[in-house]
mmCIF file of C-alpha atoms in Angstrom:
data_model
loop_
_atom_site.group_PDB
_atom_site.id
_atom_site.type_symbol
_atom_site.label_atom_id
_atom_site.label_comp_id
_atom_site.label_asym_id
_atom_site.label_seq_id
_atom_site.Cartn_x
_atom_site.Cartn_y
_atom_site.Cartn_z
ATOM 1 C CA MET A 22 -5.612 9.634 2.818
ATOM 2 C CA SER A 23 -8.604 11.714 1.872
ATOM 3 C CA TYR A 24 -9.946 14.452 -0.351
ATOM 4 C CA GLY A 25 -11.999 17.556 0.394
ATOM 5 C CA LEU A 26 -12.342 19.550 3.610
ATOM 6 C CA PHE A 27 -14.791 19.237 6.498
ATOM 7 C CA SER A 28 -15.809 22.864 5.943
ATOM 8 C CA GLU A 29 -17.080 21.830 2.493
ATOM 9 C CA TYR A 30 -19.005 18.880 3.908
ATOM 10 C CA PRO A 31 -22.091 20.407 5.607
ATOM 11 C CA VAL A 32 -23.799 17.128 6.584
ATOM 12 C CA TYR A 33 -20.726 15.739 8.383
ATOM 13 C CA HIS A 34 -21.822 13.537 11.329
ATOM 14 C CA SER A 35 -25.467 14.509 10.855
ATOM 15 C CA LEU A 36 -28.539 12.356 10.195
ATOM 16 C CA TYR A 37 -28.064 13.029 6.472
ATOM 17 C CA ASP A 38 -24.468 11.789 6.316
ATOM 18 C CA ASP A 39 -25.302 8.620 4.392
ATOM 19 C CA PHE A 40 -24.912 6.809 1.091
ATOM 20 C CA VAL A 41 -27.864 8.584 -0.525
ATOM 21 C CA TRP A 42 -26.376 12.038 0.152
ATOM 22 C CA MET A 43 -23.021 10.936 -1.227
ATOM 23 C CA GLN A 44 -24.639 9.409 -4.323
ATOM 24 C CA ARG A 45 -26.825 12.451 -5.081
ATOM 25 C CA PHE A 46 -24.713 15.390 -3.896
ATOM 26 C CA GLY A 47 -21.307 14.526 -2.459
ATOM 27 C CA ASP A 48 -19.762 12.540 -5.275
ATOM 28 C CA PRO A 49 -22.208 11.718 -8.087
ATOM 29 C CA LEU A 50 -20.907 8.798 -10.191
ATOM 30 C CA PHE A 51 -18.239 8.381 -7.440
ATOM 31 C CA HIS A 52 -15.419 9.819 -9.566
ATOM 32 C CA ARG A 53 -13.533 11.051 -6.497
ATOM 33 C CA HIS A 54 -13.859 7.662 -4.832
ATOM 34 C CA VAL A 55 -12.481 5.959 -7.925
ATOM 35 C CA ALA A 56 -9.596 8.435 -8.094
ATOM 36 C CA LEU A 57 -8.652 7.866 -4.459
ATOM 37 C CA ALA A 58 -8.969 4.087 -4.810
ATOM 38 C CA SER A 59 -6.651 4.330 -7.824
ATOM 39 C CA VAL A 60 -4.047 6.140 -5.741
ATOM 40 C CA TRP A 61 -4.242 3.419 -3.083
ATOM 41 C CA GLY A 62 -3.927 0.801 -5.821
ATOM 42 C CA LEU A 63 -0.817 2.446 -7.255
ATOM 43 C CA ILE A 64 0.742 2.569 -3.790
ATOM 44 C CA ALA A 65 0.024 -1.133 -3.312
ATOM 45 C CA LEU A 66 1.554 -1.930 -6.721
ATOM 46 C CA ARG A 67 4.704 0.020 -5.879
ATOM 47 C CA LEU A 68 5.061 -1.710 -2.517
ATOM 48 C CA ALA A 69 4.614 -5.100 -4.178
ATOM 49 C CA ASP A 70 6.615 -4.623 -7.382
ATOM 50 C CA ASP A 71 9.449 -2.171 -6.721
ATOM 51 C CA GLU A 72 12.791 -3.934 -6.507
ATOM 52 C CA ILE A 73 13.626 -1.947 -3.363
ATOM 53 C CA ILE A 74 10.813 -1.046 -0.951
ATOM 54 C CA PRO A 75 9.987 2.664 -1.516
ATOM 55 C CA PHE A 76 10.295 3.725 2.116
ATOM 56 C CA ASN A 77 11.873 7.139 2.705
ATOM 57 C CA TYR A 78 13.235 7.350 6.230
ATOM 58 C CA VAL A 79 14.865 10.707 5.495
ATOM 59 C CA SER A 80 11.426 12.333 5.379
ATOM 60 C CA TYR A 81 10.339 10.124 8.306
ATOM 61 C CA ALA A 82 13.166 11.502 10.445
ATOM 62 C CA SER A 83 12.273 15.045 9.396
ATOM 63 C CA GLU A 84 8.667 14.464 10.458
ATOM 64 C CA LEU A 85 9.797 13.090 13.814
ATOM 65 C CA GLU A 86 11.984 16.134 14.395
ATOM 66 C CA GLU A 87 9.054 18.468 13.752
ATOM 67 C CA SER A 88 6.723 16.358 15.906
ATOM 68 C CA SER A 89 9.195 16.277 18.790
ATOM 69 C CA LYS A 90 9.362 20.088 18.764
ATOM 70 C CA VAL A 91 5.568 20.308 18.885
ATOM 71 C CA VAL A 92 5.476 17.899 21.822
ATOM 72 C CA GLU A 93 8.225 19.744 23.701
ATOM 73 C CA ASP A 94 6.566 23.120 23.086
ATOM 74 C CA GLY A 95 3.515 21.731 24.873
ATOM 75 C CA CYS A 96 5.501 21.519 28.078
ATOM 76 C CA PRO A 97 7.416 24.805 28.541
ATOM 77 C CA GLY A 98 9.526 24.910 31.687
ATOM 78 C CA CYS A 99 8.884 21.257 32.519
ATOM 79 C CA ALA A 100 11.446 19.591 34.779
ATOM 80 C CA VAL A 101 12.272 16.893 32.222
ATOM 81 C CA SER A 102 14.818 16.553 29.432
ATOM 82 C CA PHE A 103 13.873 15.927 25.816
ATOM 83 C CA SER A 104 17.517 15.663 24.748
ATOM 84 C CA PRO A 105 17.460 11.820 24.588
ATOM 85 C CA LEU A 106 14.627 12.029 22.068
ATOM 86 C CA HIS A 107 16.327 14.707 19.959
ATOM 87 C CA LYS A 108 19.603 12.764 20.031
ATOM 88 C CA SER A 109 17.900 9.571 18.864
ATOM 89 C CA ILE A 110 16.216 11.427 15.991
ATOM 90 C CA LYS A 111 19.602 12.793 14.893
ATOM 91 C CA GLN A 112 20.869 9.204 14.836
ATOM 92 C CA LEU A 113 17.888 8.232 12.703
ATOM 93 C CA GLU A 114 18.614 11.073 10.276
ATOM 94 C CA LYS A 115 22.196 9.807 9.784
ATOM 95 C CA ALA A 116 21.099 6.194 9.354
ATOM 96 C CA ALA A 117 18.331 7.230 6.956
ATOM 97 C CA MET A 118 20.715 9.263 4.817
ATOM 98 C CA LYS A 119 23.185 6.370 4.755
ATOM 99 C CA ILE A 120 20.678 3.807 3.503
ATOM 100 C CA HIS A 121 19.251 6.376 1.073
ATOM 101 C CA MET A 122 22.690 6.753 -0.526
ATOM 102 C CA GLU A 123 23.215 2.978 -0.525
ATOM 103 C CA LYS A 124 19.903 2.608 -2.332
ATOM 104 C CA LYS A 125 20.869 5.161 -4.994
ATOM 105 C CA VAL A 126 24.203 3.399 -5.617
ATOM 106 C CA LEU A 127 22.537 0.003 -5.869
ATOM 107 C CA GLN A 128 19.884 1.282 -8.264
ATOM 108 C CA ALA A 129 22.486 2.995 -10.460
ATOM 109 C CA ASP A 130 24.757 -0.062 -10.661
ATOM 110 C CA LYS A 131 22.303 -2.616 -12.022
ATOM 111 C CA TRP A 132 24.885 -4.336 -14.201
ATOM 112 C CA GLY A 133 27.931 -4.084 -11.945
ATOM 113 C CA LEU A 134 27.050 -7.097 -9.793
ATOM 114 C CA ASN A 135 26.311 -10.657 -10.749
ATOM 115 C CA THR A 136 22.703 -11.748 -10.335
ATOM 116 C CA ARG A 137 23.163 -13.643 -7.071
ATOM 117 C CA GLU A 138 25.231 -10.910 -5.399
ATOM 118 C CA ARG A 139 22.736 -8.235 -6.406
ATOM 119 C CA THR A 140 19.793 -10.308 -5.211
ATOM 120 C CA LEU A 141 21.413 -10.738 -1.805
ATOM 121 C CA LYS A 142 22.198 -7.019 -1.492
ATOM 122 C CA VAL A 143 18.636 -6.044 -2.454
ATOM 123 C CA ARG A 144 17.188 -8.570 0.000
ATOM 124 C CA GLU A 145 19.403 -7.303 2.816
ATOM 125 C CA MET A 146 18.397 -3.690 2.127
ATOM 126 C CA ASN A 147 14.699 -4.534 1.955
ATOM 127 C CA ASP A 148 14.960 -6.389 5.257
ATOM 128 C CA ARG A 149 16.489 -3.308 6.894
ATOM 129 C CA LEU A 150 13.832 -0.998 5.428
ATOM 130 C CA MET A 151 11.007 -3.287 6.525
ATOM 131 C CA MET A 152 12.303 -4.164 9.982
ATOM 132 C CA ALA A 153 13.114 -0.548 10.859
ATOM 133 C CA GLU A 154 9.402 0.288 10.949
ATOM 134 C CA ARG A 155 8.780 -2.692 13.213
ATOM 135 C CA ALA A 156 11.540 -1.438 15.507
ATOM 136 C CA PHE A 157 9.313 1.500 16.441
ATOM 137 C CA THR A 158 7.022 -0.934 18.258
ATOM 138 C CA ASN A 159 7.278 -2.073 21.855
ATOM 139 C CA ARG A 160 6.052 -5.413 23.168
ATOM 140 C CA GLU A 161 4.619 -3.855 26.337
ATOM 141 C CA GLY A 162 2.699 -1.218 24.366
ATOM 142 C CA LEU A 163 1.646 2.197 25.594
ATOM 143 C CA ALA A 164 1.112 2.761 29.303
ATOM 144 C CA GLY A 165 -2.526 2.077 30.118
ATOM 145 C CA ARG A 166 -3.212 1.054 26.510
ATOM 146 C CA PRO A 167 -1.032 -2.015 25.876
ATOM 147 C CA TRP A 168 -2.910 -2.916 22.681
ATOM 148 C CA TYR A 169 -1.153 0.036 21.002
ATOM 149 C CA LYS A 170 2.395 -1.184 20.303
ATOM 150 C CA HIS A 171 3.732 1.678 18.149
ATOM 151 C CA MET A 172 5.754 4.224 20.105
ATOM 152 C CA ILE A 173 5.630 6.900 17.400
ATOM 153 C CA TYR A 174 2.025 7.062 16.195
ATOM 154 C CA ALA A 175 -1.235 5.987 17.848
ATOM 155 C CA SER A 176 -4.728 7.235 18.530
ATOM 156 C CA SER A 177 -4.809 9.971 21.122
ATOM 157 C CA ASP A 178 -6.276 9.416 24.564
ATOM 158 C CA GLN A 179 -6.848 13.182 24.752
ATOM 159 C CA ASP A 180 -9.755 13.151 22.284
ATOM 160 C CA ASP A 181 -12.028 10.648 20.560
ATOM 161 C CA TRP A 182 -10.574 10.479 17.067
ATOM 162 C CA GLY A 183 -7.240 12.295 16.732
ATOM 163 C CA THR A 184 -3.837 10.714 16.218
ATOM 164 C CA LYS A 185 -0.750 11.852 18.086
ATOM 165 C CA ALA A 186 2.969 11.587 17.452
ATOM 166 C CA PHE A 187 4.809 10.152 20.465
ATOM 167 C CA PRO A 188 1.486 9.243 22.120
ATOM 168 C CA GLY A 189 3.081 7.826 25.265
ATOM 169 C CA ILE A 190 4.931 11.077 25.905
ATOM 170 C CA VAL A 191 1.865 13.227 25.178
ATOM 171 C CA SER A 192 -0.298 11.163 27.534
ATOM 172 C CA ALA A 193 2.283 11.211 30.335
ATOM 173 C CA MET A 194 2.743 14.965 29.860
ATOM 174 C CA ALA A 195 -0.972 15.653 30.220
ATOM 175 C CA ASN A 196 -1.036 13.510 33.350
ATOM 176 C CA ALA A 197 2.003 15.234 34.861
ATOM 177 C CA GLN A 198 0.619 18.695 34.174
ATOM 178 C CA LYS A 199 -2.630 17.675 35.828
ATOM 179 C CA LEU A 200 -1.208 15.945 38.930
ATOM 180 C CA ASN A 201 2.077 17.869 39.244
ATOM 181 C CA THR A 202 3.685 15.223 41.463
ATOM 182 C CA SER A 203 7.273 14.017 41.421
ATOM 183 C CA GLU A 204 6.084 10.550 40.388
ATOM 184 C CA SER A 205 4.081 11.867 37.426
ATOM 185 C CA TRP A 206 7.110 13.856 36.180
ATOM 186 C CA ARG A 207 9.301 10.791 36.628
ATOM 187 C CA LEU A 208 6.891 8.786 34.489
ATOM 188 C CA LEU A 209 6.994 11.492 31.814
ATOM 189 C CA GLN A 210 10.793 11.257 31.697
ATOM 190 C CA HIS A 211 10.458 7.478 31.474
ATOM 191 C CA GLU A 212 8.158 7.817 28.459
ATOM 192 C CA ILE A 213 10.662 10.144 26.774
ATOM 193 C CA TYR A 214 13.330 7.476 27.252
ATOM 194 C CA ARG A 215 10.979 4.815 25.844
ATOM 195 C CA GLY A 216 10.319 6.892 22.742
ATOM 196 C CA ALA A 217 14.025 7.605 22.303
ATOM 197 C CA ARG A 218 14.891 3.919 22.621
ATOM 198 C CA ALA A 219 12.389 3.015 19.907
ATOM 199 C CA VAL A 220 13.876 5.585 17.525
ATOM 200 C CA SER A 221 17.434 4.452 18.359
ATOM 201 C CA LYS A 222 16.470 0.852 17.708
ATOM 202 C CA ALA A 223 15.078 1.779 14.294
ATOM 203 C CA SER A 224 18.322 3.636 13.545
ATOM 204 C CA ALA A 225 20.368 0.567 14.431
ATOM 205 C CA VAL A 226 18.241 -1.589 12.113
ATOM 206 C CA LEU A 227 18.566 0.864 9.214
ATOM 207 C CA ASP A 228 22.305 1.070 9.801
ATOM 208 C CA GLY A 229 22.640 -2.711 9.706
ATOM 209 C CA ARG A 230 23.845 -2.873 13.329
ATOM 210 C CA LEU A 231 20.739 -4.694 14.559
ATOM 211 C CA THR A 232 19.009 -7.577 12.816
#
């Protein structure tokens, strides 16, 4: 989360990119810093205090669909299939819509359940929302970078600071396009399956089929 644009930040990564420049020119009195810290604080309060965790997997699934298209477009004519990934994202969309509707019903019917029954239903839904994000991780981590456990988002190994969606697939794709061997293409297909499995696992958790 940030404000401003690099094009409006002329000292970016220069010798003058320091506290003094920020204090005198960039953000005198630090109003923008306070505003951004306030946004972070409000997010933290919502995560802590909302009865049901405010995670929206419908938009998450939409983002994954767009990201998967970007990744696939980077490999036109490749001898691999992205259909397992697209299929898993469709499953996530259905599971996300299901829990979204369950959440709306539960929030609208605050007085229809006794206190204990409602508490149990809210707890079960929060567990599904929380554990679904963890389902995107893999114990073995990314190939060559096992300290990164998330299969959906991680720092890119293609540049020094960018973040990539489906980083394992992107890395394997770059390697396959460089080497162009049957083994490198096989490993790319393997990474597509790994990404698809992570998304399918998250879908199963959201749907209540996996705990």
